[in-house]
Amino acid sequence: RNTARLRDRCRAEVMAVVKAGGYGHGAAPAARAAQRGGAAWIGTARLEEGLELRRQGVEGAVLILGFTPAERVAEALEARLSLTVWSLDQLGAAGAAASATGLSASVHVKVDSGMNRIGLLPNGAVEFVRRATETAGVTCQGIYTHFACADAADRRPTEKQQAAFSGVVEALQAAGLRPEWVHAANSAGALAYPDARWDVVRS
């Protein structure tokens, strides 16, 4: 019910993030409940969480939001999990695993718009997405960023991040490289920053 209401309010698809055991509710039950409410995506922090969802019978699109070691990328592809990438090494590992398995590697490019944790800088995003689209066996499904403090009273940092990310999306659009799925808003961002809703909100 919450997922359906969020979709309706945001006029965007929902990625239900079920990391850390669905924040204590059980990852698989939380994922299935969100899917019943219309969630288009499930998000996990780590590969093992995504694999566990598959073992529990959860189908549909699943994105690993964190780092996946090169030696385990093939496992992700075999489980039909999408990967987050932000370095050429990761992109190379995805292409190599795709070649080895005969499967396509679906990736979402992470942009660091100001959280300063993981991701590539905005000024390198267009060229990186171009490289991703040219890498054999790789499908660039999405591009995203993460807000550091969307729930804070001071809106300026989030507005600065959104402006930086918007610039990336506009440049990709102009270059004919915009991926299908653009996302930025976490739970707080989805409610407080309508311009950040894009194609998917991550609740």
mmCIF file of C-alpha atoms in Angstrom:
data_model
loop_
_atom_site.group_PDB
_atom_site.id
_atom_site.type_symbol
_atom_site.label_atom_id
_atom_site.label_comp_id
_atom_site.label_asym_id
_atom_site.label_seq_id
_atom_site.Cartn_x
_atom_site.Cartn_y
_atom_site.Cartn_z
ATOM 1 C CA ARG A 1 0.000 0.000 0.000
ATOM 2 C CA ASN A 2 2.846 2.380 0.829
ATOM 3 C CA THR A 3 4.564 1.563 -2.459
ATOM 4 C CA ALA A 4 1.398 2.191 -4.442
ATOM 5 C CA ARG A 5 0.836 5.503 -2.676
ATOM 6 C CA LEU A 6 4.429 6.599 -3.287
ATOM 7 C CA ARG A 7 4.160 5.757 -6.998
ATOM 8 C CA ASP A 8 0.965 7.733 -7.221
ATOM 9 C CA ARG A 9 2.329 10.746 -5.363
ATOM 10 C CA CYS A 10 5.654 10.890 -7.196
ATOM 11 C CA ARG A 11 4.375 9.915 -10.644
ATOM 12 C CA ALA A 12 7.515 7.774 -10.927
ATOM 13 C CA GLU A 13 8.448 4.146 -10.563
ATOM 14 C CA VAL A 14 9.676 2.912 -7.191
ATOM 15 C CA MET A 15 12.854 1.036 -6.284
ATOM 16 C CA ALA A 16 12.286 -0.597 -2.914
ATOM 17 C CA VAL A 17 15.649 -0.724 -1.128
ATOM 18 C CA VAL A 18 15.686 -3.823 1.079
ATOM 19 C CA LYS A 19 19.290 -3.805 2.287
ATOM 20 C CA ALA A 20 20.167 -4.875 5.840
ATOM 21 C CA GLY A 21 17.461 -7.519 5.880
ATOM 22 C CA GLY A 22 14.802 -5.141 4.633
ATOM 23 C CA TYR A 23 15.761 -2.829 7.533
ATOM 24 C CA GLY A 24 14.801 -5.583 9.937
ATOM 25 C CA HIS A 25 11.580 -6.717 8.286
ATOM 26 C CA GLY A 26 13.102 -9.474 6.166
ATOM 27 C CA ALA A 27 14.452 -8.649 2.724
ATOM 28 C CA ALA A 28 12.393 -11.136 0.726
ATOM 29 C CA PRO A 29 9.029 -10.391 2.408
ATOM 30 C CA ALA A 30 9.676 -6.650 2.075
ATOM 31 C CA ALA A 31 10.635 -7.040 -1.593
ATOM 32 C CA ARG A 32 7.557 -9.116 -2.393
ATOM 33 C CA ALA A 33 5.269 -6.679 -0.591
ATOM 34 C CA ALA A 34 6.759 -3.755 -2.508
ATOM 35 C CA GLN A 35 6.361 -5.628 -5.786
ATOM 36 C CA ARG A 36 2.704 -6.270 -4.988
ATOM 37 C CA GLY A 37 2.383 -2.505 -4.595
ATOM 38 C CA GLY A 38 3.910 -1.962 -8.023
ATOM 39 C CA ALA A 39 7.651 -1.562 -7.344
ATOM 40 C CA ALA A 40 9.532 -1.779 -10.637
ATOM 41 C CA TRP A 41 12.897 -2.336 -8.947
ATOM 42 C CA ILE A 42 14.400 -3.826 -5.811
ATOM 43 C CA GLY A 43 17.668 -2.403 -4.478
ATOM 44 C CA THR A 44 20.284 -4.147 -2.349
ATOM 45 C CA ALA A 45 23.587 -2.926 -0.961
ATOM 46 C CA ARG A 46 25.647 -6.028 -1.706
ATOM 47 C CA LEU A 47 25.789 -8.933 -4.124
ATOM 48 C CA GLU A 48 25.074 -11.472 -1.394
ATOM 49 C CA GLU A 49 21.804 -9.697 -0.564
ATOM 50 C CA GLY A 50 20.738 -9.898 -4.199
ATOM 51 C CA LEU A 51 21.644 -13.580 -4.413
ATOM 52 C CA GLU A 52 19.665 -14.265 -1.244
ATOM 53 C CA LEU A 53 16.594 -12.624 -2.772
ATOM 54 C CA ARG A 54 16.898 -14.939 -5.757
ATOM 55 C CA ARG A 55 17.302 -17.956 -3.447
ATOM 56 C CA GLN A 56 14.105 -16.867 -1.703
ATOM 57 C CA GLY A 57 12.284 -16.786 -5.044
ATOM 58 C CA VAL A 58 12.145 -13.011 -5.567
ATOM 59 C CA GLU A 59 12.029 -12.249 -9.295
ATOM 60 C CA GLY A 60 12.048 -8.969 -11.191
ATOM 61 C CA ALA A 61 14.666 -6.256 -11.595
ATOM 62 C CA VAL A 62 17.245 -6.039 -8.794
ATOM 63 C CA LEU A 63 20.077 -3.484 -8.603
ATOM 64 C CA ILE A 64 23.158 -3.936 -6.433
ATOM 65 C CA LEU A 65 23.867 -0.411 -5.168
ATOM 66 C CA GLY A 66 27.347 -1.104 -3.825
ATOM 67 C CA PHE A 67 30.632 -2.526 -5.089
ATOM 68 C CA THR A 68 30.741 -5.985 -6.647
ATOM 69 C CA PRO A 69 34.215 -7.627 -6.763
ATOM 70 C CA ALA A 70 35.415 -8.496 -10.269
ATOM 71 C CA GLU A 71 35.703 -12.191 -9.430
ATOM 72 C CA ARG A 72 32.010 -12.317 -8.493
ATOM 73 C CA VAL A 73 30.480 -10.369 -11.391
ATOM 74 C CA ALA A 74 29.686 -13.600 -13.267
ATOM 75 C CA GLU A 75 27.557 -14.726 -10.286
ATOM 76 C CA ALA A 76 25.596 -11.508 -10.515
ATOM 77 C CA LEU A 77 24.964 -11.978 -14.226
ATOM 78 C CA GLU A 78 23.875 -15.563 -13.751
ATOM 79 C CA ALA A 79 21.396 -14.380 -11.095
ATOM 80 C CA ARG A 80 20.111 -11.612 -13.431
ATOM 81 C CA LEU A 81 21.230 -8.842 -11.082
ATOM 82 C CA SER A 82 22.102 -5.363 -12.350
ATOM 83 C CA LEU A 83 25.411 -3.854 -11.247
ATOM 84 C CA THR A 84 26.488 -0.390 -10.136
ATOM 85 C CA VAL A 85 29.691 0.790 -11.837
ATOM 86 C CA TRP A 86 31.783 3.936 -11.635
ATOM 87 C CA SER A 87 35.280 2.925 -12.756
ATOM 88 C CA LEU A 88 36.855 1.590 -15.925
ATOM 89 C CA ASP A 89 38.057 -1.447 -13.975
ATOM 90 C CA GLN A 90 34.475 -2.297 -13.033
ATOM 91 C CA LEU A 91 33.343 -1.757 -16.603
ATOM 92 C CA GLY A 92 36.092 -4.058 -17.840
ATOM 93 C CA ALA A 93 35.111 -6.713 -15.301
ATOM 94 C CA ALA A 94 31.492 -6.512 -16.445
ATOM 95 C CA GLY A 95 32.514 -6.933 -20.075
ATOM 96 C CA ALA A 96 34.821 -9.831 -19.253
ATOM 97 C CA ALA A 97 32.134 -11.628 -17.247
ATOM 98 C CA ALA A 98 29.630 -11.092 -20.048
ATOM 99 C CA SER A 99 32.057 -12.631 -22.527
ATOM 100 C CA ALA A 100 32.818 -15.579 -20.235
ATOM 101 C CA THR A 101 29.177 -16.382 -19.475
ATOM 102 C CA GLY A 102 27.507 -15.392 -22.735
ATOM 103 C CA LEU A 103 25.163 -13.175 -20.717
ATOM 104 C CA SER A 104 24.571 -9.442 -20.901
ATOM 105 C CA ALA A 105 25.863 -7.283 -18.046
ATOM 106 C CA SER A 106 23.272 -4.648 -17.146
ATOM 107 C CA VAL A 107 24.834 -1.681 -15.366
ATOM 108 C CA HIS A 108 23.789 1.565 -13.700
ATOM 109 C CA VAL A 109 26.440 4.298 -13.595
ATOM 110 C CA LYS A 110 26.872 5.969 -10.202
ATOM 111 C CA VAL A 111 27.640 9.709 -10.207
ATOM 112 C CA ASP A 112 29.082 11.368 -7.106
ATOM 113 C CA SER A 113 27.236 14.678 -7.121
ATOM 114 C CA GLY A 114 28.439 15.666 -3.657
ATOM 115 C CA MET A 115 28.055 12.842 -1.156
ATOM 116 C CA ASN A 116 31.772 12.028 -1.570
ATOM 117 C CA ARG A 117 31.428 8.305 -0.987
ATOM 118 C CA ILE A 118 31.417 6.360 -4.261
ATOM 119 C CA GLY A 119 30.815 7.319 -7.861
ATOM 120 C CA LEU A 120 32.479 9.181 -10.680
ATOM 121 C CA LEU A 121 32.617 12.965 -10.875
ATOM 122 C CA PRO A 122 29.950 14.695 -12.981
ATOM 123 C CA ASN A 123 32.435 16.004 -15.538
ATOM 124 C CA GLY A 124 33.449 12.468 -16.476
ATOM 125 C CA ALA A 125 29.981 10.961 -16.671
ATOM 126 C CA VAL A 126 29.196 11.472 -20.355
ATOM 127 C CA GLU A 127 32.433 9.906 -21.565
ATOM 128 C CA PHE A 128 32.040 7.039 -19.095
ATOM 129 C CA VAL A 129 28.497 6.288 -20.279
ATOM 130 C CA ARG A 130 29.791 6.390 -23.846
ATOM 131 C CA ARG A 131 32.462 3.836 -22.928
ATOM 132 C CA ALA A 132 29.822 1.687 -21.229
ATOM 133 C CA THR A 133 27.612 1.674 -24.310
ATOM 134 C CA GLU A 134 30.608 0.698 -26.454
ATOM 135 C CA THR A 135 31.721 -2.171 -24.189
ATOM 136 C CA ALA A 136 30.781 -5.518 -25.705
ATOM 137 C CA GLY A 137 28.299 -7.441 -23.608
ATOM 138 C CA VAL A 138 27.375 -4.445 -21.453
ATOM 139 C CA THR A 139 23.982 -2.701 -21.425
ATOM 140 C CA CYS A 140 23.926 0.701 -19.726
ATOM 141 C CA GLN A 141 20.482 0.563 -18.111
ATOM 142 C CA GLY A 142 20.666 3.551 -15.818
ATOM 143 C CA ILE A 143 22.493 6.436 -14.224
ATOM 144 C CA TYR A 144 22.010 7.687 -10.703
ATOM 145 C CA THR A 145 23.275 9.679 -7.760
ATOM 146 C CA HIS A 146 22.582 9.696 -4.031
ATOM 147 C CA PHE A 147 21.708 12.662 -1.834
ATOM 148 C CA ALA A 148 23.750 13.090 1.339
ATOM 149 C CA CYS A 149 21.200 15.001 3.420
ATOM 150 C CA ALA A 150 17.823 15.274 1.701
ATOM 151 C CA ASP A 151 16.098 15.115 5.088
ATOM 152 C CA ALA A 152 17.971 18.156 6.475
ATOM 153 C CA ALA A 153 16.359 21.538 7.059
ATOM 154 C CA ASP A 154 19.031 23.241 4.950
ATOM 155 C CA ARG A 155 17.999 22.506 1.366
ATOM 156 C CA ARG A 156 21.037 24.055 -0.287
ATOM 157 C CA PRO A 157 23.344 20.989 -0.340
ATOM 158 C CA THR A 158 20.662 18.795 -1.905
ATOM 159 C CA GLU A 159 19.699 21.479 -4.411
ATOM 160 C CA LYS A 160 23.377 21.754 -5.372
ATOM 161 C CA GLN A 161 23.601 17.990 -5.848
ATOM 162 C CA GLN A 162 20.415 17.932 -7.913
ATOM 163 C CA ALA A 163 21.689 20.755 -10.126
ATOM 164 C CA ALA A 164 24.952 18.899 -10.739
ATOM 165 C CA PHE A 165 23.144 15.683 -11.580
ATOM 166 C CA SER A 166 20.629 17.463 -13.801
ATOM 167 C CA GLY A 167 23.530 18.861 -15.780
ATOM 168 C CA VAL A 168 24.809 15.336 -16.354
ATOM 169 C CA VAL A 169 21.419 14.092 -17.530
ATOM 170 C CA GLU A 170 20.994 17.054 -19.882
ATOM 171 C CA ALA A 171 24.447 16.440 -21.368
ATOM 172 C CA LEU A 172 23.648 12.754 -21.862
ATOM 173 C CA GLN A 173 20.360 13.668 -23.522
ATOM 174 C CA ALA A 174 22.150 16.062 -25.886
ATOM 175 C CA ALA A 175 24.686 13.365 -26.776
ATOM 176 C CA GLY A 176 21.976 10.766 -27.391
ATOM 177 C CA LEU A 177 23.257 8.685 -24.477
ATOM 178 C CA ARG A 178 20.533 9.022 -21.833
ATOM 179 C CA PRO A 179 19.923 5.592 -20.252
ATOM 180 C CA GLU A 180 16.398 4.287 -19.725
ATOM 181 C CA TRP A 181 16.463 4.677 -15.936
ATOM 182 C CA VAL A 182 17.544 7.939 -14.276
ATOM 183 C CA HIS A 183 17.257 8.107 -10.485
ATOM 184 C CA ALA A 184 18.429 10.266 -7.620
ATOM 185 C CA ALA A 185 15.833 10.575 -4.859
ATOM 186 C CA ASN A 186 15.940 8.506 -1.696
ATOM 187 C CA SER A 187 12.899 8.440 0.611
ATOM 188 C CA ALA A 188 13.288 12.018 1.818
ATOM 189 C CA GLY A 189 14.290 13.266 -1.608
ATOM 190 C CA ALA A 190 11.258 11.664 -3.236
ATOM 191 C CA LEU A 191 8.893 13.604 -0.995
ATOM 192 C CA ALA A 192 10.714 16.923 -0.643
ATOM 193 C CA TYR A 193 12.315 17.435 -4.079
ATOM 194 C CA PRO A 194 9.847 16.880 -6.941
ATOM 195 C CA ASP A 195 12.463 17.765 -9.561
ATOM 196 C CA ALA A 196 14.591 14.844 -8.352
ATOM 197 C CA ARG A 197 12.020 12.151 -9.037
ATOM 198 C CA TRP A 198 13.125 11.414 -12.598
ATOM 199 C CA ASP A 199 12.182 7.861 -13.679
ATOM 200 C CA VAL A 200 12.556 6.057 -10.341
ATOM 201 C CA VAL A 201 12.577 6.992 -6.662
ATOM 202 C CA ARG A 202 14.481 4.797 -4.203
ATOM 203 C CA SER A 203 12.462 4.243 -1.048
#
